[in-house]
mmCIF file of C-alpha atoms in Angstrom:
data_model
loop_
_atom_site.group_PDB
_atom_site.id
_atom_site.type_symbol
_atom_site.label_atom_id
_atom_site.label_comp_id
_atom_site.label_asym_id
_atom_site.label_seq_id
_atom_site.Cartn_x
_atom_site.Cartn_y
_atom_site.Cartn_z
ATOM 1 C CA GLN I 263 10.170 1.250 -10.573
ATOM 2 C CA LEU I 264 7.315 0.486 -12.973
ATOM 3 C CA GLN I 265 6.873 2.285 -16.287
ATOM 4 C CA SER I 266 3.891 4.558 -17.010
ATOM 5 C CA ASN I 267 1.176 3.658 -19.530
ATOM 6 C CA LYS I 268 1.467 -0.117 -19.021
ATOM 7 C CA SER I 269 -0.482 -3.046 -17.637
ATOM 8 C CA TYR I 270 1.298 -5.648 -15.532
ATOM 9 C CA PHE I 271 -0.238 -9.083 -14.988
ATOM 10 C CA GLY I 272 0.925 -11.667 -12.488
ATOM 11 C CA SER I 273 0.304 -15.336 -13.028
ATOM 12 C CA GLU I 274 -0.108 -18.118 -10.517
ATOM 13 C CA GLY I 275 3.166 -18.676 -8.696
ATOM 14 C CA PHE I 276 4.657 -15.333 -9.728
ATOM 15 C CA GLY I 277 5.121 -12.613 -7.185
ATOM 16 C CA PHE I 278 7.400 -10.403 -5.161
ATOM 17 C CA LEU I 279 9.308 -11.755 -2.173
ATOM 18 C CA THR I 280 11.546 -10.045 0.354
ATOM 19 C CA PRO I 281 14.960 -11.598 1.028
ATOM 20 C CA LEU I 282 14.750 -15.191 2.209
ATOM 21 C CA TYR I 283 16.854 -14.477 5.280
ATOM 22 C CA ALA I 284 16.464 -12.364 8.395
ATOM 23 C CA CYS I 285 18.361 -9.114 8.203
ATOM 24 C CA ASN I 286 18.699 -5.862 10.078
ATOM 25 C CA LEU I 287 19.451 -3.574 7.147
ATOM 26 C CA GLU I 288 18.431 -0.004 7.833
ATOM 27 C CA GLN I 289 16.717 0.322 4.476
ATOM 28 C CA ILE I 290 14.912 -2.388 2.566
ATOM 29 C CA LYS I 291 13.191 -0.573 -0.280
ATOM 30 C CA PRO I 292 9.507 -1.127 -1.062
ATOM 31 C CA MET I 293 8.895 -4.177 -3.238
ATOM 32 C CA VAL I 294 7.213 -2.071 -5.943
ATOM 33 C CA THR I 295 7.661 1.704 -6.211
ATOM 34 C CA MET I 296 5.605 4.046 -8.368
ATOM 35 C CA VAL I 297 6.822 7.652 -8.173
ATOM 36 C CA GLY I 298 5.541 10.191 -10.697
ATOM 37 C CA LYS I 299 3.893 7.427 -12.738
ATOM 38 C CA GLU I 300 0.533 7.337 -14.491
ATOM 39 C CA ASN I 301 -1.817 4.910 -16.230
ATOM 40 C CA ILE I 302 -0.636 1.665 -14.623
ATOM 41 C CA ASN I 303 -2.778 -1.452 -14.085
ATOM 42 C CA MET I 304 -1.370 -4.107 -11.776
ATOM 43 C CA THR I 305 -3.367 -7.348 -11.578
ATOM 44 C CA GLY I 306 -2.902 -10.790 -10.055
ATOM 45 C CA PHE I 307 0.402 -10.540 -8.172
ATOM 46 C CA LEU I 308 1.463 -12.181 -4.910
ATOM 47 C CA PHE I 309 3.447 -10.197 -2.315
ATOM 48 C CA GLU I 310 5.105 -12.023 0.599
ATOM 49 C CA SER I 311 6.757 -9.483 2.900
ATOM 50 C CA GLY I 312 8.754 -11.693 5.232
ATOM 51 C CA LYS I 313 7.076 -11.101 8.612
ATOM 52 C CA GLU I 314 7.275 -14.810 9.418
ATOM 53 C CA ARG I 315 11.000 -14.738 8.558
ATOM 54 C CA ASP I 316 11.661 -11.637 10.708
ATOM 55 C CA VAL I 317 12.474 -9.427 7.698
ATOM 56 C CA ARG I 318 12.374 -5.774 8.764
ATOM 57 C CA ASN I 319 13.174 -2.378 7.242
ATOM 58 C CA SER I 320 14.575 -1.390 10.637
ATOM 59 C CA SER I 321 14.178 -2.746 14.131
ATOM 60 C CA MET I 322 10.537 -1.648 14.256
ATOM 61 C CA ILE I 323 9.285 -1.249 10.684
ATOM 62 C CA GLY I 324 8.476 -3.944 8.166
ATOM 63 C CA VAL I 325 8.562 -3.702 4.396
ATOM 64 C CA THR I 326 6.116 -1.710 2.232
ATOM 65 C CA SER I 327 4.770 -3.900 -0.579
ATOM 66 C CA ILE I 328 3.587 -1.145 -2.968
ATOM 67 C CA PHE I 329 4.546 2.509 -2.541
ATOM 68 C CA LEU I 330 2.786 5.219 -4.589
ATOM 69 C CA MET I 331 3.896 8.851 -4.602
ATOM 70 C CA ASP I 332 2.720 11.563 -7.005
ATOM 71 C CA THR I 333 0.863 9.054 -9.202
ATOM 72 C CA GLU I 334 -2.263 9.228 -11.348
ATOM 73 C CA ASN I 335 -4.663 6.647 -12.805
ATOM 74 C CA ILE I 336 -3.338 3.557 -11.008
ATOM 75 C CA SER I 337 -5.322 0.323 -10.567
ATOM 76 C CA ILE I 338 -4.239 -2.482 -8.222
ATOM 77 C CA SER I 339 -6.567 -5.486 -8.322
ATOM 78 C CA GLU I 340 -6.695 -9.208 -7.603
ATOM 79 C CA CYS I 341 -3.346 -9.123 -5.777
ATOM 80 C CA ASN I 342 -2.629 -10.988 -2.532
ATOM 81 C CA PHE I 343 -0.452 -9.590 0.257
ATOM 82 C CA TYR I 344 0.913 -11.849 3.003
ATOM 83 C CA ASN I 345 2.886 -11.451 6.255
ATOM 84 C CA ASN I 346 3.622 -7.741 6.412
ATOM 85 C CA ASP I 347 4.747 -5.935 9.581
ATOM 86 C CA TYR I 348 4.132 -2.545 7.965
ATOM 87 C CA VAL I 349 1.918 -1.225 5.147
ATOM 88 C CA SER I 350 0.919 -3.316 2.136
ATOM 89 C CA ILE I 351 -0.174 -0.403 -0.105
ATOM 90 C CA GLN I 352 0.930 3.109 0.874
ATOM 91 C CA LEU I 353 -0.200 6.301 -0.900
ATOM 92 C CA PHE I 354 2.186 9.096 0.017
ATOM 93 C CA LYS I 355 1.954 12.770 -0.958
ATOM 94 C CA ASN I 356 -0.155 13.497 -4.098
ATOM 95 C CA ASN I 357 -2.118 10.691 -5.752
ATOM 96 C CA LEU I 358 -5.109 11.034 -8.077
ATOM 97 C CA ASN I 359 -7.603 8.458 -9.339
ATOM 98 C CA ILE I 360 -6.309 5.339 -7.579
ATOM 99 C CA ASN I 361 -8.396 2.132 -7.531
ATOM 100 C CA MET I 362 -7.598 -0.719 -5.119
ATOM 101 C CA SER I 363 -10.196 -3.476 -5.515
ATOM 102 C CA TYR I 364 -10.549 -7.244 -5.123
ATOM 103 C CA ASN I 365 -7.257 -7.660 -3.256
ATOM 104 C CA GLY I 366 -6.547 -9.987 -0.320
ATOM 105 C CA PHE I 367 -4.493 -8.948 2.729
ATOM 106 C CA TYR I 368 -3.459 -11.637 5.209
ATOM 107 C CA ASN I 369 -1.498 -11.207 8.454
ATOM 108 C CA THR I 370 -0.513 -7.618 7.684
ATOM 109 C CA ASP I 371 -0.178 -4.531 9.886
ATOM 110 C CA VAL I 372 -2.009 -1.909 7.769
ATOM 111 C CA ALA I 373 -3.473 -3.141 4.480
ATOM 112 C CA ILE I 374 -3.960 0.267 2.822
ATOM 113 C CA GLU I 375 -2.694 3.640 4.069
ATOM 114 C CA LEU I 376 -3.445 7.078 2.618
ATOM 115 C CA MET I 377 -0.874 9.534 3.937
ATOM 116 C CA PRO I 378 -1.169 12.849 2.113
ATOM 117 C CA GLU I 379 -0.226 15.133 4.956
ATOM 118 C CA TYR I 380 3.230 14.007 5.959
ATOM 119 C CA LEU I 381 4.843 17.048 4.303
ATOM 120 C CA GLY I 382 1.797 19.318 4.003
ATOM 121 C CA ASN I 383 -0.022 20.795 0.997
ATOM 122 C CA MET I 384 -0.716 17.368 -0.509
ATOM 123 C CA MET I 385 -3.855 15.559 -1.704
ATOM 124 C CA ASN I 386 -4.999 11.984 -2.166
ATOM 125 C CA GLU I 387 -8.047 12.476 -4.387
ATOM 126 C CA ASP I 388 -10.568 10.226 -6.151
ATOM 127 C CA ILE I 389 -9.549 7.040 -4.357
ATOM 128 C CA VAL I 390 -11.557 3.788 -4.484
ATOM 129 C CA ILE I 391 -10.993 1.041 -1.906
ATOM 130 C CA SER I 392 -13.586 -1.661 -2.551
ATOM 131 C CA ASN I 393 -14.253 -5.385 -2.378
ATOM 132 C CA ASN I 394 -10.993 -6.166 -0.575
ATOM 133 C CA TYR I 395 -10.563 -8.949 1.983
ATOM 134 C CA ILE I 396 -8.451 -8.070 5.033
ATOM 135 C CA GLU I 397 -7.750 -10.697 7.688
ATOM 136 C CA GLY I 398 -5.417 -10.845 10.672
ATOM 137 C CA GLY I 399 -2.368 -8.897 11.705
ATOM 138 C CA THR I 400 -2.040 -5.821 13.845
ATOM 139 C CA SER I 401 -3.235 -2.236 13.578
ATOM 140 C CA GLU I 402 -5.838 -0.905 11.123
ATOM 141 C CA GLY I 403 -7.184 -2.534 8.003
ATOM 142 C CA ILE I 404 -7.468 0.835 6.227
ATOM 143 C CA SER I 405 -5.773 3.980 7.550
ATOM 144 C CA ILE I 406 -6.313 7.543 6.340
ATOM 145 C CA GLU I 407 -4.190 10.328 7.796
ATOM 146 C CA SER I 408 -5.983 13.477 6.682
ATOM 147 C CA GLY I 409 -6.839 16.786 8.317
ATOM 148 C CA LEU I 410 -5.033 15.985 11.545
ATOM 149 C CA TYR I 411 -2.911 19.126 11.665
ATOM 150 C CA ASP I 412 -4.133 22.705 11.337
ATOM 151 C CA TYR I 413 -0.829 23.899 9.892
ATOM 152 C CA LYS I 414 -0.749 21.339 7.072
ATOM 153 C CA ASP I 415 -3.231 21.902 4.247
ATOM 154 C CA SER I 416 -3.405 18.258 3.195
ATOM 155 C CA TYR I 417 -6.423 16.058 2.658
ATOM 156 C CA ALA I 418 -7.737 12.773 1.388
ATOM 157 C CA ILE I 419 -10.846 13.819 -0.544
ATOM 158 C CA ASN I 420 -13.458 11.976 -2.558
ATOM 159 C CA VAL I 421 -12.492 8.589 -1.081
ATOM 160 C CA LEU I 422 -14.917 5.685 -1.566
ATOM 161 C CA ILE I 423 -14.528 2.768 0.842
ATOM 162 C CA SER I 424 -17.150 0.096 0.157
ATOM 163 C CA ASP I 425 -17.866 -3.617 0.413
ATOM 164 C CA ASN I 426 -14.579 -4.531 2.110
ATOM 165 C CA THR I 427 -14.406 -7.469 4.529
ATOM 166 C CA ILE I 428 -12.208 -6.827 7.564
ATOM 167 C CA ILE I 429 -11.891 -9.559 10.189
ATOM 168 C CA ASP I 430 -9.620 -10.436 13.086
ATOM 169 C CA LYS I 431 -8.118 -6.954 13.509
ATOM 170 C CA PRO I 432 -7.652 -5.253 16.908
ATOM 171 C CA SER I 433 -10.773 -3.605 18.308
ATOM 172 C CA THR I 434 -8.855 -0.324 18.617
ATOM 173 C CA ALA I 435 -8.109 -0.191 14.897
#
């Protein structure tokens, strides 16, 4: 759990790794969790999520690298995400003014997922996803779940997706 009103800088060789062994634990927590936080800059970190070592959250779900919920003014830049069977950066519920730029995603399921409508009456607003490099893995490069259900008043609004490079992803993504 990161603290609000701080900048965090990774340096070469420093990062976040899942356990170095295969496991079938029902709950491996996200590598970095930001819940109810604001004014955080995260730059230059490496995330290795264990896909090549068969690390899973459950039998079908991998590990979330960065999980944001009810956050504001968050910047994630120049980070690299490797070998993820799930979501590298997940925005859940209400998030405002989030910038994800100049990151690299390699061999990951979904690089970035906006998911405001899981519970209803939620917003992901003023989101920037730009200049990222996404290569390999399964599923979508960028996924936005918004406006799918009539009974849930939840939306991703004012989202800018620009100048991203997405290669070697399934044609159905």
